[in-house]
mmCIF file of C-alpha atoms in Angstrom:
data_model
loop_
_atom_site.group_PDB
_atom_site.id
_atom_site.type_symbol
_atom_site.label_atom_id
_atom_site.label_comp_id
_atom_site.label_asym_id
_atom_site.label_seq_id
_atom_site.Cartn_x
_atom_site.Cartn_y
_atom_site.Cartn_z
ATOM 1 C CA MET A 283 107.184 101.812 143.620
ATOM 2 C CA PRO A 284 103.768 103.438 144.025
ATOM 3 C CA ASN A 285 101.131 103.022 141.357
ATOM 4 C CA THR A 286 101.188 106.301 139.420
ATOM 5 C CA HIS A 287 98.372 105.327 137.064
ATOM 6 C CA ASP A 288 94.788 106.034 137.943
ATOM 7 C CA ALA A 289 91.693 104.073 136.994
ATOM 8 C CA ALA A 290 90.998 106.305 133.973
ATOM 9 C CA SER A 291 94.527 105.733 132.599
ATOM 10 C CA ASN A 292 94.202 101.994 133.125
ATOM 11 C CA LYS A 293 90.844 101.964 131.328
ATOM 12 C CA ALA A 294 92.274 103.967 128.409
ATOM 13 C CA LEU A 295 95.167 101.495 128.078
ATOM 14 C CA ILE A 296 92.798 98.501 127.991
ATOM 15 C CA LEU A 297 90.588 100.167 125.389
ATOM 16 C CA SER A 298 93.736 100.810 123.314
ATOM 17 C CA PHE A 299 94.725 97.151 123.775
ATOM 18 C CA TYR A 300 91.434 95.935 122.285
ATOM 19 C CA GLU A 301 91.681 98.345 119.375
ATOM 20 C CA GLU A 302 95.362 97.696 118.600
ATOM 21 C CA VAL A 303 95.698 93.969 119.284
ATOM 22 C CA TRP A 304 92.281 92.537 118.522
ATOM 23 C CA ASN A 305 90.844 94.940 115.956
ATOM 24 C CA LYS A 306 94.003 96.018 114.106
ATOM 25 C CA GLY A 307 96.171 92.908 114.588
ATOM 26 C CA ASN A 308 99.078 94.775 116.218
ATOM 27 C CA VAL A 309 99.771 91.884 118.612
ATOM 28 C CA ALA A 310 103.149 93.326 119.693
ATOM 29 C CA PHE A 311 101.180 96.089 121.480
ATOM 30 C CA ALA A 312 100.682 93.515 124.258
ATOM 31 C CA HIS A 313 104.197 94.383 125.473
ATOM 32 C CA GLN A 314 102.992 97.912 126.303
ATOM 33 C CA VAL A 315 100.079 96.576 128.349
ATOM 34 C CA PHE A 316 101.141 93.418 130.211
ATOM 35 C CA ALA A 317 103.780 93.062 132.947
ATOM 36 C CA GLU A 318 106.470 90.397 132.765
ATOM 37 C CA ASP A 319 104.836 88.527 135.672
ATOM 38 C CA TYR A 320 101.337 88.754 134.124
ATOM 39 C CA GLN A 321 99.074 85.755 134.779
ATOM 40 C CA ARG A 322 96.055 84.666 132.754
ATOM 41 C CA HIS A 323 93.101 82.939 134.422
ATOM 42 C CA ASP A 324 90.583 81.384 132.075
ATOM 43 C CA LEU A 325 88.809 78.172 131.214
ATOM 44 C CA ARG A 326 91.114 77.035 128.423
ATOM 45 C CA PRO A 327 92.290 73.408 128.514
ATOM 46 C CA THR A 328 95.940 74.499 128.220
ATOM 47 C CA GLN A 329 97.987 77.007 130.190
ATOM 48 C CA ALA A 330 98.870 80.240 128.361
ATOM 49 C CA LEU A 331 102.504 81.327 128.421
ATOM 50 C CA PRO A 332 103.212 84.009 131.044
ATOM 51 C CA GLY A 333 104.010 87.659 130.457
ATOM 52 C CA PRO A 334 103.358 89.895 127.478
ATOM 53 C CA SER A 335 104.799 87.288 125.091
ATOM 54 C CA GLY A 336 102.133 84.852 126.284
ATOM 55 C CA GLN A 337 99.359 87.352 125.589
ATOM 56 C CA GLU A 338 100.918 88.166 122.219
ATOM 57 C CA LYS A 339 100.883 84.448 121.314
ATOM 58 C CA VAL A 340 97.250 84.019 122.425
ATOM 59 C CA ALA A 341 96.227 86.954 120.232
ATOM 60 C CA SER A 342 98.396 85.886 117.298
ATOM 61 C CA ASP A 343 97.072 82.302 117.324
ATOM 62 C CA PHE A 344 93.482 83.475 117.616
ATOM 63 C CA ARG A 345 93.868 86.040 114.841
ATOM 64 C CA GLN A 346 95.300 83.337 112.550
ATOM 65 C CA ALA A 347 92.086 81.361 113.004
ATOM 66 C CA PHE A 348 89.849 84.461 112.866
ATOM 67 C CA PRO A 349 91.747 87.057 110.792
ATOM 68 C CA ASP A 350 88.778 89.449 110.619
ATOM 69 C CA ILE A 351 88.048 89.313 114.361
ATOM 70 C CA HIS A 352 86.510 92.502 115.709
ATOM 71 C CA TYR A 353 85.734 93.335 119.321
ATOM 72 C CA ARG A 354 83.022 95.826 120.229
ATOM 73 C CA ILE A 355 83.253 97.128 123.777
ATOM 74 C CA ASP A 356 79.770 97.035 125.294
ATOM 75 C CA LEU A 357 80.712 98.208 128.797
ATOM 76 C CA ALA A 358 83.927 99.408 130.436
ATOM 77 C CA ILE A 359 84.246 100.044 134.173
ATOM 78 C CA ALA A 360 87.409 101.075 136.002
ATOM 79 C CA GLU A 361 87.959 101.403 139.739
ATOM 80 C CA ASP A 362 91.195 101.451 141.712
ATOM 81 C CA ASP A 363 93.506 98.848 140.114
ATOM 82 C CA LEU A 364 90.758 96.993 138.204
ATOM 83 C CA VAL A 365 89.260 97.388 134.742
ATOM 84 C CA CYS A 366 86.260 95.299 133.705
ATOM 85 C CA LEU A 367 84.984 95.027 130.139
ATOM 86 C CA ARG A 368 81.995 93.329 128.594
ATOM 87 C CA TRP A 369 82.558 92.808 124.895
ATOM 88 C CA THR A 370 81.044 91.221 121.818
ATOM 89 C CA ALA A 371 83.320 89.690 119.193
ATOM 90 C CA THR A 372 82.602 88.746 115.589
ATOM 91 C CA GLY A 373 84.860 86.933 113.173
ATOM 92 C CA THR A 374 85.074 84.329 110.436
ATOM 93 C CA MET A 375 86.785 81.011 111.191
ATOM 94 C CA MET A 376 89.351 80.886 108.381
ATOM 95 C CA GLY A 377 91.930 78.773 110.241
ATOM 96 C CA ASP A 378 91.952 75.825 112.636
ATOM 97 C CA TRP A 379 91.102 76.514 116.280
ATOM 98 C CA ALA A 380 90.697 74.273 119.332
ATOM 99 C CA ASN A 381 91.032 71.035 117.347
ATOM 100 C CA VAL A 382 88.372 72.191 114.865
ATOM 101 C CA LYS A 383 89.292 72.589 111.204
ATOM 102 C CA ALA A 384 88.537 75.922 109.555
ATOM 103 C CA THR A 385 84.859 76.150 108.677
ATOM 104 C CA GLY A 386 84.514 79.558 107.032
ATOM 105 C CA LYS A 387 81.639 80.202 109.448
ATOM 106 C CA LYS A 388 80.983 83.636 110.894
ATOM 107 C CA LEU A 389 80.870 83.622 114.708
ATOM 108 C CA GLU A 390 79.511 86.092 117.237
ATOM 109 C CA TYR A 391 80.028 85.663 120.972
ATOM 110 C CA SER A 392 80.493 87.733 124.078
ATOM 111 C CA GLY A 393 82.526 87.739 127.233
ATOM 112 C CA VAL A 394 83.803 89.629 130.246
ATOM 113 C CA ASN A 395 87.418 90.351 131.084
ATOM 114 C CA ILE A 396 88.680 91.682 134.396
ATOM 115 C CA PHE A 397 92.181 93.177 134.408
ATOM 116 C CA ARG A 398 94.241 93.940 137.538
ATOM 117 C CA PHE A 399 96.949 96.580 137.255
ATOM 118 C CA LYS A 400 100.160 97.192 139.152
ATOM 119 C CA ASN A 401 102.527 100.040 138.287
ATOM 120 C CA GLY A 402 100.666 100.873 135.095
ATOM 121 C CA LYS A 403 100.646 97.382 133.568
ATOM 122 C CA VAL A 404 98.300 94.407 133.704
ATOM 123 C CA VAL A 405 99.460 91.711 136.127
ATOM 124 C CA GLU A 406 96.353 89.504 135.994
ATOM 125 C CA ILE A 407 93.383 88.861 133.747
ATOM 126 C CA TRP A 408 90.272 86.808 134.388
ATOM 127 C CA ASN A 409 88.825 85.834 131.023
ATOM 128 C CA HIS A 410 85.217 84.652 130.812
ATOM 129 C CA ARG A 411 83.717 84.090 127.373
ATOM 130 C CA ASP A 412 80.875 82.082 125.874
ATOM 131 C CA ASP A 413 82.961 79.022 124.961
ATOM 132 C CA LEU A 414 79.843 76.860 124.548
ATOM 133 C CA GLY A 415 78.442 79.327 122.021
ATOM 134 C CA VAL A 416 81.794 79.457 120.203
ATOM 135 C CA ALA A 417 81.982 75.641 120.050
ATOM 136 C CA GLN A 418 78.418 75.358 118.753
ATOM 137 C CA GLN A 419 78.957 78.017 116.091
ATOM 138 C CA MET A 420 82.220 76.346 114.949
ATOM 139 C CA GLY A 421 80.407 73.049 114.648
ATOM 140 C CA ALA A 422 82.491 71.382 117.362
ATOM 141 C CA PRO A 423 80.907 68.465 119.214
ATOM 142 C CA VAL A 424 79.297 69.605 122.457
ATOM 143 C CA TYR A 425 78.737 67.035 125.178
ATOM 144 C CA ALA A 426 76.260 67.899 127.898
ATOM 145 C CA GLY A 427 75.856 64.899 130.151
ATOM 146 C CA ALA A 428 75.920 61.187 129.553
ATOM 147 C CA THR A 429 75.082 59.715 126.192
ATOM 148 C CA GLY A 430 71.970 57.538 125.976
ATOM 149 C CA ARG A 431 72.341 53.890 125.033
#
């Protein structure tokens, strides 16, 4: 089946994804965006579930920890089957996340996501965010090298 969606349509769908899922909390919208064989590539210590249900769970879990999360799109570029976004997120840590108990702290961090489309849906994402900055702002221990004795 040929890809009937152009770069502009793909970009519009990703912008809608950020608005619906991340900013409004409509996590079920992920099923309109992600293919069943969608794969997530990122630096997380665990493997996300595949497909749109996996993306829905990632968003749902994150929004439980940061219920007021808001993503601002700083840059959006689309070409062929790829969409690339640079974003800045803000939110308050009201629930546990990444083995850190809720702190009530407001966080701000940025990242870049690259989405690959096939037949009008996302089949891959490469997720790069400032995890060190997130950990520091949450108050999580950060280990950079050997400890001195």
